[in-house]
XYZ file of N, CA and C in Angstrom:
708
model
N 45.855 61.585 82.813
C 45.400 61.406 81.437
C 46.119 60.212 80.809
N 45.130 59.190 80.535
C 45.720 58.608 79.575
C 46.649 58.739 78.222
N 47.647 57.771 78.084
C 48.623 57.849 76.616
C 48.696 56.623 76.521
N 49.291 56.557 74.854
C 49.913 55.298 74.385
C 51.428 55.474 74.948
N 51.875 54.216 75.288
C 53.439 54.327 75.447
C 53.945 53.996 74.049
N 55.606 54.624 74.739
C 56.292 54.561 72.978
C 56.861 53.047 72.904
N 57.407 52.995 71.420
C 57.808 51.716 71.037
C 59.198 52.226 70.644
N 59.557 50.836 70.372
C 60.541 50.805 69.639
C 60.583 50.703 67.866
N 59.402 50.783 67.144
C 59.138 50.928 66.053
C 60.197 51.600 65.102
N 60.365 52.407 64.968
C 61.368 53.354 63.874
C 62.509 52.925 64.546
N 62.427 52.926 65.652
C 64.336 52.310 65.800
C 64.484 50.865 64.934
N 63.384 50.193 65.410
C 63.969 48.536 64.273
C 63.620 48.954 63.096
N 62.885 49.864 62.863
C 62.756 50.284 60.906
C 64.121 50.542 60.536
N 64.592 51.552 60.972
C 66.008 52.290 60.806
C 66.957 50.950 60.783
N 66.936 50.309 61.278
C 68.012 49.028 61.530
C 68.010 48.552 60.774
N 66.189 47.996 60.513
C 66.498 46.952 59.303
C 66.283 47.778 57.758
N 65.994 48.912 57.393
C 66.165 49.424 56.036
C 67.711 49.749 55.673
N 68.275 50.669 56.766
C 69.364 51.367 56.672
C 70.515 50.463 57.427
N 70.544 49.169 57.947
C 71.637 48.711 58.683
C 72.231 49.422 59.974
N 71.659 50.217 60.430
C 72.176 51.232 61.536
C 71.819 50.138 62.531
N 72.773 49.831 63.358
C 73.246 49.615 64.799
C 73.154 50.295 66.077
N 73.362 51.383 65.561
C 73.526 52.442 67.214
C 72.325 53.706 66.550
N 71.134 54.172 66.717
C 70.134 54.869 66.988
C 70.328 55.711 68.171
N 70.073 56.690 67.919
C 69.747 58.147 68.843
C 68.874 59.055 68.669
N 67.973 58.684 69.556
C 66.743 59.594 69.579
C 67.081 61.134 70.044
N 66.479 62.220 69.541
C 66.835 63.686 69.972
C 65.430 64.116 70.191
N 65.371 65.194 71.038
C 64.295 66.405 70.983
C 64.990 67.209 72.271
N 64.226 68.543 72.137
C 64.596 69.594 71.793
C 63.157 70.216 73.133
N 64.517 71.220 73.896
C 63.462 71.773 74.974
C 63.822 73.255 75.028
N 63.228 74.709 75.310
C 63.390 75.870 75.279
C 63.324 76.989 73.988
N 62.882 75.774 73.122
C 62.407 76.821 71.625
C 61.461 77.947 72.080
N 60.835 77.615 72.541
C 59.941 79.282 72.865
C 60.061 79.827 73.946
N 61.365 79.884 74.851
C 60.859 80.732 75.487
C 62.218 81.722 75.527
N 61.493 82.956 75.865
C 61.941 84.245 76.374
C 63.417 84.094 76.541
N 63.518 83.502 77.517
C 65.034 83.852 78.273
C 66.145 82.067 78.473
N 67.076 82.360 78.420
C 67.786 80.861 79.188
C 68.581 79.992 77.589
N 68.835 79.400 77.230
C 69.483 78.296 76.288
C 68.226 77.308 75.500
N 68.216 76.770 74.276
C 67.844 76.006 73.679
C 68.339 74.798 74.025
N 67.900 73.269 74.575
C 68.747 72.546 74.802
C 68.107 70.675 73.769
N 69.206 70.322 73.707
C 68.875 69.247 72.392
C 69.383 67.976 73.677
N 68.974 67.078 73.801
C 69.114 65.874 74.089
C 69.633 64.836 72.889
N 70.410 64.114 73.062
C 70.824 62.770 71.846
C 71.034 61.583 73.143
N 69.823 60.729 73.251
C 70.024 59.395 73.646
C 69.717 58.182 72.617
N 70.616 57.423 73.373
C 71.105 55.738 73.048
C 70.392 54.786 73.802
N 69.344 53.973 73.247
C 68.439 53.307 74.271
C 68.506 51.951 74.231
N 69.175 51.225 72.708
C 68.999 49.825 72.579
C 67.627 49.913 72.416
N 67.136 48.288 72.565
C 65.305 47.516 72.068
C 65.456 47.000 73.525
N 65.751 48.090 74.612
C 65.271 47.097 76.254
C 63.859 47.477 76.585
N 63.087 46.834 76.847
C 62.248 47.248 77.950
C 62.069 48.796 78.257
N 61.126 49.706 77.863
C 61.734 51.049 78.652
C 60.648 51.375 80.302
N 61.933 52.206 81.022
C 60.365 52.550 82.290
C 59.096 52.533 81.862
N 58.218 52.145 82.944
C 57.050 52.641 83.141
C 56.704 53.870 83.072
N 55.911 54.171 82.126
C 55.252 55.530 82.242
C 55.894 56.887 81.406
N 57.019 56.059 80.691
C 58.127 57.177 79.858
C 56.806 57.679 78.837
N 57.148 58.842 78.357
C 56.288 59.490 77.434
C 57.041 61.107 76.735
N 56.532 61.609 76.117
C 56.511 63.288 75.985
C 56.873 63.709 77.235
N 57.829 64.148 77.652
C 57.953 65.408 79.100
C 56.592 65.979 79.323
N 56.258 67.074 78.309
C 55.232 67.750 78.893
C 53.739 66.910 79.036
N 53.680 65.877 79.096
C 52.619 65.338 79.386
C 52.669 64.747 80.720
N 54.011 65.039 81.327
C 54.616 64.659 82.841
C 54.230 65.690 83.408
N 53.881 65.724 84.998
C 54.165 66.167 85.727
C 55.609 67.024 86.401
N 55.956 67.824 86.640
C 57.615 67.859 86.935
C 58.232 66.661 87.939
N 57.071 66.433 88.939
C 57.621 65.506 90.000
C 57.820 64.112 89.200
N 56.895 63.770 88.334
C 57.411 62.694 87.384
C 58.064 62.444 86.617
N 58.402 63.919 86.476
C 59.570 63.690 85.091
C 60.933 63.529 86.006
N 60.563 64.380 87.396
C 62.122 63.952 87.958
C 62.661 62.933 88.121
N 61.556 61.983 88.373
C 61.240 60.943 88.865
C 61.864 59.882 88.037
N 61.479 60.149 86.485
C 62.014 59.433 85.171
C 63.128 59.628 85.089
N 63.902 60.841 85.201
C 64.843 61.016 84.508
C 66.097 60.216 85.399
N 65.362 60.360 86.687
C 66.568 59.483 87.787
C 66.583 58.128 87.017
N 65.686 57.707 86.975
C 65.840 56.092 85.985
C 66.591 56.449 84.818
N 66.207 56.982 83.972
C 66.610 56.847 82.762
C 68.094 57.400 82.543
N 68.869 58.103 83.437
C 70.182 57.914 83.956
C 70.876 56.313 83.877
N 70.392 55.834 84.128
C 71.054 54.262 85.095
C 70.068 53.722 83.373
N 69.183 54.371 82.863
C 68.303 52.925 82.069
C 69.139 53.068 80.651
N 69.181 54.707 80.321
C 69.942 54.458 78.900
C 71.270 53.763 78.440
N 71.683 53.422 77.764
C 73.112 52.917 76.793
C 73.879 54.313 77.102
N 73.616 55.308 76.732
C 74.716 56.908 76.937
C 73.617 57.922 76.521
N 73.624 58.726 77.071
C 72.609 60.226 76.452
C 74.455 61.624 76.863
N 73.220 62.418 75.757
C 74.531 63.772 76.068
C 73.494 64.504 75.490
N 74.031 65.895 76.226
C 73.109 67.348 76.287
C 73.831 67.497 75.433
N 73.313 69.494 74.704
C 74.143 70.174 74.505
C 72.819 71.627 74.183
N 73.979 72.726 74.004
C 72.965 73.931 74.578
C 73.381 74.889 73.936
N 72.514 75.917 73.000
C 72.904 77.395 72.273
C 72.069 78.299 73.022
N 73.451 78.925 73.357
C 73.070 80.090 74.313
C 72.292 81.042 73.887
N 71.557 82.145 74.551
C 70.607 83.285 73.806
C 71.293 83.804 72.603
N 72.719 84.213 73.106
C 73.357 84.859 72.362
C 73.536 84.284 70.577
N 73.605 83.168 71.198
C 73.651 82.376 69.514
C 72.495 82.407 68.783
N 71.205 82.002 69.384
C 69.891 81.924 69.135
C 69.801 83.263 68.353
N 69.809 84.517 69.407
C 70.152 85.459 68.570
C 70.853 86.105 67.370
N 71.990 85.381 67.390
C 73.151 85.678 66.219
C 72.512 84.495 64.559
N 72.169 83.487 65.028
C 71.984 82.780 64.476
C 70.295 82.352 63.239
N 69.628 82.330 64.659
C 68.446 82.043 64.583
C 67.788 80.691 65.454
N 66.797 80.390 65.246
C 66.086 79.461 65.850
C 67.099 78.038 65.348
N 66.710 78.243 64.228
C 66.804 77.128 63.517
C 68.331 76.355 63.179
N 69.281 77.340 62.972
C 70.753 77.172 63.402
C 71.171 76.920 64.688
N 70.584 77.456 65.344
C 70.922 77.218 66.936
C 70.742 75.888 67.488
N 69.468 75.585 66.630
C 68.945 74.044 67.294
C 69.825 72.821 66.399
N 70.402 73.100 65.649
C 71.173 72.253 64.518
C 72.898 72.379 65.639
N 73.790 73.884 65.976
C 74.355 73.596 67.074
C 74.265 72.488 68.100
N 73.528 73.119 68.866
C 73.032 72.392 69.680
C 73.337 71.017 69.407
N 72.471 70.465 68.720
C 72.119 68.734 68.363
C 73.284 68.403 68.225
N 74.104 69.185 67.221
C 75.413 68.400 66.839
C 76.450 68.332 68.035
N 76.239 69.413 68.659
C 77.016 69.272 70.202
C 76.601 67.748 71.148
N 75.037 67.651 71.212
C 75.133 66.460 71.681
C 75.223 65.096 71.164
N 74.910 65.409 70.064
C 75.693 63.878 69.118
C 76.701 64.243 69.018
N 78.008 64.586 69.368
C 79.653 65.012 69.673
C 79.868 64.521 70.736
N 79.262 64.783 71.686
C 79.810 64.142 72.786
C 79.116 62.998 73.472
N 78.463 62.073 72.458
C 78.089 60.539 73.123
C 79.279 59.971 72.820
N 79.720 58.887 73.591
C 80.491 58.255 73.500
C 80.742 57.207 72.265
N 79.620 56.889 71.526
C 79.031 56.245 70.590
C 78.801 57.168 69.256
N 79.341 57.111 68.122
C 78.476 57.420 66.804
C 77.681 57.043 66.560
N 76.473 57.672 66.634
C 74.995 57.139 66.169
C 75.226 56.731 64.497
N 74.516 55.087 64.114
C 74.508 55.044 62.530
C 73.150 56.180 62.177
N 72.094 56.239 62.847
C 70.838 57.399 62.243
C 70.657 58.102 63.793
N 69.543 58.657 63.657
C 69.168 59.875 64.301
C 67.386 59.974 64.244
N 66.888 60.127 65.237
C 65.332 60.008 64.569
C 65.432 61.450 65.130
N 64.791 61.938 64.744
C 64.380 63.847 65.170
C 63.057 63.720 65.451
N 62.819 64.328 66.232
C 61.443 65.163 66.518
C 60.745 65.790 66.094
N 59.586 65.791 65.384
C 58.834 66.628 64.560
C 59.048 66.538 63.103
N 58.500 67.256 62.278
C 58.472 67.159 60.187
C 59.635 67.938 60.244
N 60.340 68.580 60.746
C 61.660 69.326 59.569
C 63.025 69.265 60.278
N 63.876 68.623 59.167
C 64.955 67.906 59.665
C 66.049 69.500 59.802
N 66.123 70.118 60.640
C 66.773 70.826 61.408
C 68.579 70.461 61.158
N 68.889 69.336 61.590
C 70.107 68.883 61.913
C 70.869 68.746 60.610
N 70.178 67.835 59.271
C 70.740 67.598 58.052
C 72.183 66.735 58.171
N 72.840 66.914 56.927
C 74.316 66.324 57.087
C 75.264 66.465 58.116
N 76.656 65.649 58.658
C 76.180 64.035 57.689
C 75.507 62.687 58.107
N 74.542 63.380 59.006
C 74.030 62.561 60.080
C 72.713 61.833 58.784
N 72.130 60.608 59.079
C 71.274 59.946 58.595
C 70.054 60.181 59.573
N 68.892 61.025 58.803
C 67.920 60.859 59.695
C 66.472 61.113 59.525
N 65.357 60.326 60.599
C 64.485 60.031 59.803
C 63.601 61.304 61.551
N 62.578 61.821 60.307
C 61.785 62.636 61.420
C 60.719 61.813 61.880
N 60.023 62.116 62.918
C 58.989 61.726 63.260
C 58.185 62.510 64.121
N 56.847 62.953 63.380
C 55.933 63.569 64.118
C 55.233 62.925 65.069
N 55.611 63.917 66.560
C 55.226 63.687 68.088
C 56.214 62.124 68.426
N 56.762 62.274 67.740
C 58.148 61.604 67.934
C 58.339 61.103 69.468
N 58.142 61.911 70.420
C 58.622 62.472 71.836
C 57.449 61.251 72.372
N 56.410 60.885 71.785
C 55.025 60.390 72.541
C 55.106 58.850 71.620
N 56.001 58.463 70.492
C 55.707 57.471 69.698
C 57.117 56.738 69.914
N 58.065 57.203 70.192
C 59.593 56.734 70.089
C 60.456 56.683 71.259
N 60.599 55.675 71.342
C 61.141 55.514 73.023
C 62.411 56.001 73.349
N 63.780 56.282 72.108
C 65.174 56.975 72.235
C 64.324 58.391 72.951
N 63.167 58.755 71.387
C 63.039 60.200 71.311
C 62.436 61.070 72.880
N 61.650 59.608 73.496
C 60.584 60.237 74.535
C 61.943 59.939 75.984
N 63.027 59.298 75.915
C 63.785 59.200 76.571
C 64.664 60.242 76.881
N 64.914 61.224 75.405
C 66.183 62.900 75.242
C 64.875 63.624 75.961
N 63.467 63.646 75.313
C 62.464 64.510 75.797
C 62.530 64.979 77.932
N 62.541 63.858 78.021
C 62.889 63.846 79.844
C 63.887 64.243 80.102
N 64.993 63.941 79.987
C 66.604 64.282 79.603
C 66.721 65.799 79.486
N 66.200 66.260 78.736
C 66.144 67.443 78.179
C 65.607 68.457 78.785
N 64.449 67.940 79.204
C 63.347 69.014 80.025
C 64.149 69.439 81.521
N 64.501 68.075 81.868
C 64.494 68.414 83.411
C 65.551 69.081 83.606
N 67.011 68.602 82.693
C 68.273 69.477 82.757
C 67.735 70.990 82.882
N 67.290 71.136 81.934
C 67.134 72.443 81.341
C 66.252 73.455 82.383
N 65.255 72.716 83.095
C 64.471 73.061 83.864
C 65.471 73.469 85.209
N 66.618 72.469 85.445
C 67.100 73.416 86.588
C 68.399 73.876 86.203
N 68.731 74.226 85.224
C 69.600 75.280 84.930
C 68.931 76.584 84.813
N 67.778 76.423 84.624
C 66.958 77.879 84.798
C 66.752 78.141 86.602
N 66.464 77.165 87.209
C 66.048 77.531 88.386
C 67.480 77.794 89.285
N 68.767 76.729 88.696
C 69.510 77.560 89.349
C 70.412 78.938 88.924
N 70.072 79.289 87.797
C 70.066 80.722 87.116
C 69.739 81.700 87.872
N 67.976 81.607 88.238
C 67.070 82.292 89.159
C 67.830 82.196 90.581
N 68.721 81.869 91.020
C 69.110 81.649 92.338
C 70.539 82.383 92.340
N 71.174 82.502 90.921
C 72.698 82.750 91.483
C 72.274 84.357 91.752
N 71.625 85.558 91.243
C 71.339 86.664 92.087
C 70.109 87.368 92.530
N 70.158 88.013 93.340
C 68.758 88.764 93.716
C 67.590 89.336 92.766
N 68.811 90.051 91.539
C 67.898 90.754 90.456
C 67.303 89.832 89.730
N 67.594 88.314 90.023
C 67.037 87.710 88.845
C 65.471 86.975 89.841
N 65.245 87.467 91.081
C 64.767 86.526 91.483
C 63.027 87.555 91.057
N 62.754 88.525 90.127
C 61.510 88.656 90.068
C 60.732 87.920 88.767
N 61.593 87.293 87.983
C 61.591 86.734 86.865
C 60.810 85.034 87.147
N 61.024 84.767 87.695
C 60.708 83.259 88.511
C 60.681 82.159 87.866
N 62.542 82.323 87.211
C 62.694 81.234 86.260
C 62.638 80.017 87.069
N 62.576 79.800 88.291
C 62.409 78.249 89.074
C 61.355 77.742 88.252
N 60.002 78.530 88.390
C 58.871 78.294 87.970
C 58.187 77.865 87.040
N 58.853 79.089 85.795
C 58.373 79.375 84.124
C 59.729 78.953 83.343
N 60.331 78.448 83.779
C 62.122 77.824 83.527
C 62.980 79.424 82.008
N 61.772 80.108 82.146
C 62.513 81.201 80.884
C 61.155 81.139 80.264
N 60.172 81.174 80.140
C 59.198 80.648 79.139
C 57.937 81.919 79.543
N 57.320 82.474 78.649
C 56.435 83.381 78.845
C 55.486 82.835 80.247
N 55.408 84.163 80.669
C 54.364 83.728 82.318
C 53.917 85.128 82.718
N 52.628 85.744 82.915
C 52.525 86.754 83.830
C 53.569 87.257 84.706
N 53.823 86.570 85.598
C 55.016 87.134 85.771
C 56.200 87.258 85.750
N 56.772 86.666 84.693
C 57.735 86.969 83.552
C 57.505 88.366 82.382
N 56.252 88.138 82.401
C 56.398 89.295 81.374
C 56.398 90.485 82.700
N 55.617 90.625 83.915
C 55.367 91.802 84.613
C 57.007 92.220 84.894
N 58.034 91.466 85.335
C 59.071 91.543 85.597
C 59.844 91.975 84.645
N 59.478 91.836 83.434
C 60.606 92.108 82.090
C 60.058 93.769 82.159
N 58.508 93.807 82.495
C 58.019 95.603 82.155
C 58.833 96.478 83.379
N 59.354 96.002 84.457
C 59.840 96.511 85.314
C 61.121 96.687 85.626
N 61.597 95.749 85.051
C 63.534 96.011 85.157
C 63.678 95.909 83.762
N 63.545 95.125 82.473
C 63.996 95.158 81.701
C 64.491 93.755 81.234
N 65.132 93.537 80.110
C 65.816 91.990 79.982
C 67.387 91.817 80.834
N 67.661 90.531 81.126
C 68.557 90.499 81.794
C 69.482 90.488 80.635
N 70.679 90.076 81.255
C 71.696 88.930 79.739
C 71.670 87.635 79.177
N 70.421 87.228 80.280
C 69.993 85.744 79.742
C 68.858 85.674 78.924
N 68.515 87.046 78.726
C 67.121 86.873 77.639
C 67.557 87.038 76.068
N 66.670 86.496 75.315
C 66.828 86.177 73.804
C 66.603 87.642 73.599
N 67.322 88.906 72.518
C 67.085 90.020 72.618
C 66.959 90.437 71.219
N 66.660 89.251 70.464
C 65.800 89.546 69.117
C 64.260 88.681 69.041
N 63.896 88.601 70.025
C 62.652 87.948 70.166
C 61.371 89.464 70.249
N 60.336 89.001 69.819
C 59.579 89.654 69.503
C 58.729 90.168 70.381
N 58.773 89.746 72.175
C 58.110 90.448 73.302
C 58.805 91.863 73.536
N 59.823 91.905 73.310
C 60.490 93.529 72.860
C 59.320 94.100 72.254
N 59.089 94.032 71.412
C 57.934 94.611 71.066
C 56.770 95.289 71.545
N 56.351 94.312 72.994
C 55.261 94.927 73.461
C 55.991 95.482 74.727
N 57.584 95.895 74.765
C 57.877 96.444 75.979
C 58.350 98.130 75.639
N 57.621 99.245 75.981
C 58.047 100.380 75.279
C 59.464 100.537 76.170
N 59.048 100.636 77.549
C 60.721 101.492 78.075
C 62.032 100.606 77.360
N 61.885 99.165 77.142
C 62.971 97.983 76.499
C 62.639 98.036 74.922
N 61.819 98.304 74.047
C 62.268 97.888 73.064
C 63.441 98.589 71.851
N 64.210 99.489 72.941
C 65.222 100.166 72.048
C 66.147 98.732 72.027
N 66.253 97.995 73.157
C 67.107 96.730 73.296
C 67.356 96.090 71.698
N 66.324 95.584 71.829
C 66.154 94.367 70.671
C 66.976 94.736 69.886
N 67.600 93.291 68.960
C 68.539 93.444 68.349
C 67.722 92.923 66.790
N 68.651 93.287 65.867
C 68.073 93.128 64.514
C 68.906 92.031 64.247
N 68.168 90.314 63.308
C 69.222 89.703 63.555
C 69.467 89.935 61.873
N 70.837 89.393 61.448
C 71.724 89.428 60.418
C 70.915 88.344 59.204
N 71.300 87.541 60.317
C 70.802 85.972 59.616
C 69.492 85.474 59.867
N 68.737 85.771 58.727
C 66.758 85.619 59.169
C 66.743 83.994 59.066
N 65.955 83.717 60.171
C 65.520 82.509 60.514
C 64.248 81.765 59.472
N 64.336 81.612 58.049
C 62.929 81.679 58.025
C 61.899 79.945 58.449
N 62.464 78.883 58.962
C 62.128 78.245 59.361
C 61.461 78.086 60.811
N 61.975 78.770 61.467
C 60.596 79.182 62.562
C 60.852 80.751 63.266
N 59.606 81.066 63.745
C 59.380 82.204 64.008
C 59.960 82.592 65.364
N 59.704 83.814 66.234
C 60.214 83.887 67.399
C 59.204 83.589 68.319
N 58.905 82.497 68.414
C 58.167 82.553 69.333
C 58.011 82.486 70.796
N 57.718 83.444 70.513
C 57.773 83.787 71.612
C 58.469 84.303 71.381
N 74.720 59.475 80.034
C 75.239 58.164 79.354
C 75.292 57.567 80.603
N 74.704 56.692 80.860
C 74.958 56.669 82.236
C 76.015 57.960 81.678
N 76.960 57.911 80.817
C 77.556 59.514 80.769
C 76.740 60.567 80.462
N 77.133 61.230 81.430
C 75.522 62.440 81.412
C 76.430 63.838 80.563
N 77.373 63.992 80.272
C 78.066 64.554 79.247
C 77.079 65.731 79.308
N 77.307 67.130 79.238
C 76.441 68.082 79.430
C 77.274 69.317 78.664
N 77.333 69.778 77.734
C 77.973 70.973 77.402
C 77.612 72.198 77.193
C-alpha cells in the first residue's frame, strides 16, 4: 500500500518559531493491549535524509519494521526507550503511565530535547517539556515515525521473549499478538486465567466469569482514555 513519506516539517517549524535545536520525536506502543508494558520511544533525528520507506510501524510489515529499525539504530543522533509496567498502568492509569514512561525516555537521551513533538491531539506528557502534538504524527514526522519503529519492535520482542521465559506462558502467544487482544489470547486467558504480566484493571475481566473476581478497582480514574482493551539504545 501506498503512503506519503514523512518530512521534516514541524521539526524546522519548532526551530524556527521556538529556537529549539535538539527535537525529539515520541510515540507510544502497547496502549491497548491486555498484557506486557506501555512503551514510549524519544528519538533525535537532525534534518538528514531519512531511510527509505520509514513510516507509521503499523503500516510495516514486522519483517520491515525489523528491517528499519536495524538502520535506524546506526541512522538516528540518540533514541531511548522507556516502559510502565502493568502494574503502574494499573495503579496509575493509561494516561499517567504514558506521561512515566515518556519522561523516562526523554531522561535517558543523552541530549535535552529543546521541544518534543507527540503523537496524536492530547499532550499526555505536559511540563516542563515544550511540546507541539501532531495528529498521525507517526506517518507525517520523521523523529515521530522514527520512536514509532523503535518502539514497536523493542516492545514486540520483549513480549516474545516474555512468551519464552516459561511453559505456562506459552498458550498466550505473546510472540505473535505481542500482549494485544487475539482469539487466542483471549481463549487462553478463559483457561488459566491472567498471568502477572496482564493489566488487571482492564475491562476483558469482565467478560471472564471464573477471573473476574481478579480485577482490580483502580484508585486513580483515568479519565483521558479508556481501557482499551542512540546509536545509544538506552532501554529502561
Amino acid at each position: 500500500m501506498p503512503y506519503e513519506a514523512p518530512t521534516h516539517t514541524v521539526e524546522r517549524s519548532l526551530r524556527a518559531t521556538t529556537g529549539a535545536k535538539t527535537v525529539a520525536g515520541i510515540d507510544e506502543v502497547g496502549r491497548g493491549a491486555w498484557a506486557g508494558p506501555v512503551t514510549v520511544c524519544a528519538a533525535v533525528t537532525g534534518l538528514r535524509r531519512p531511510p527509505q520507506g520509514l513510516t507509521d510501524s503499523k503500516l510495516l510489515t514486522p519483517k520491515r519494521r525489523g528491517e528499519l529499525a536495524a538502520v535506524l539504530h546506526e541512522w538516528v543522533t540518540c533514541h531511548a526507550l522507556g516502559h510502565a509496567s502493568p502494574e503502574e498502568i494499573d495503579d496509575l492509569g493509561m494516561t499517567e503511565a504514558l506521561r512515566l514512561a515518556a519522561v523516562r525516555a526523554l531522561e535517558a537521551l543523552p541530549v535535552v530535547p529543546d521541544a518534543v513533538i507527540l503523537d496524536g491531539k492530547h499532550n499526555y506528557l505536559g511540563g516542563p517539556w515544550r511540546v507541539r502534538t501532531v495528529i498521525k504524527g507517526d506517518q507525517s514526522c520523521v523523529s515521530v515515525a522514527a520512536a514509532s519503529v523503535l518502539a514497536k519492535v523493542r516492545r514486540d520482542a520483549m513480549m516474545a521473549e516474555l512468551g519464552a521465559t516459561a511453559a505456562e506462558y506459552t498458550p498466550f502467544a505473546f510472540d505473535d499478538n505481542a500482549g494485544y487482544p487475539s482469539p487466542v489470547h483471549r481463549a487462553a486467558l478463559e483457561e488459566w486465567g491472567p498471568t502477572p504480566h496482564h493489566r488487571m484493571s482492564w475491562s476483558y475481566l469482565d467478560a471472564l466469569p471464573r477471573w473476574r473476581h481478579l480485577k482490580k478497582t483502580r484508585i486513580l480514574a483515568d479519565t483521558a482514555a479508556s481501557e482499551d482493551g542512540v546509536q545509544l539504545g538506552l532501554d529502561f
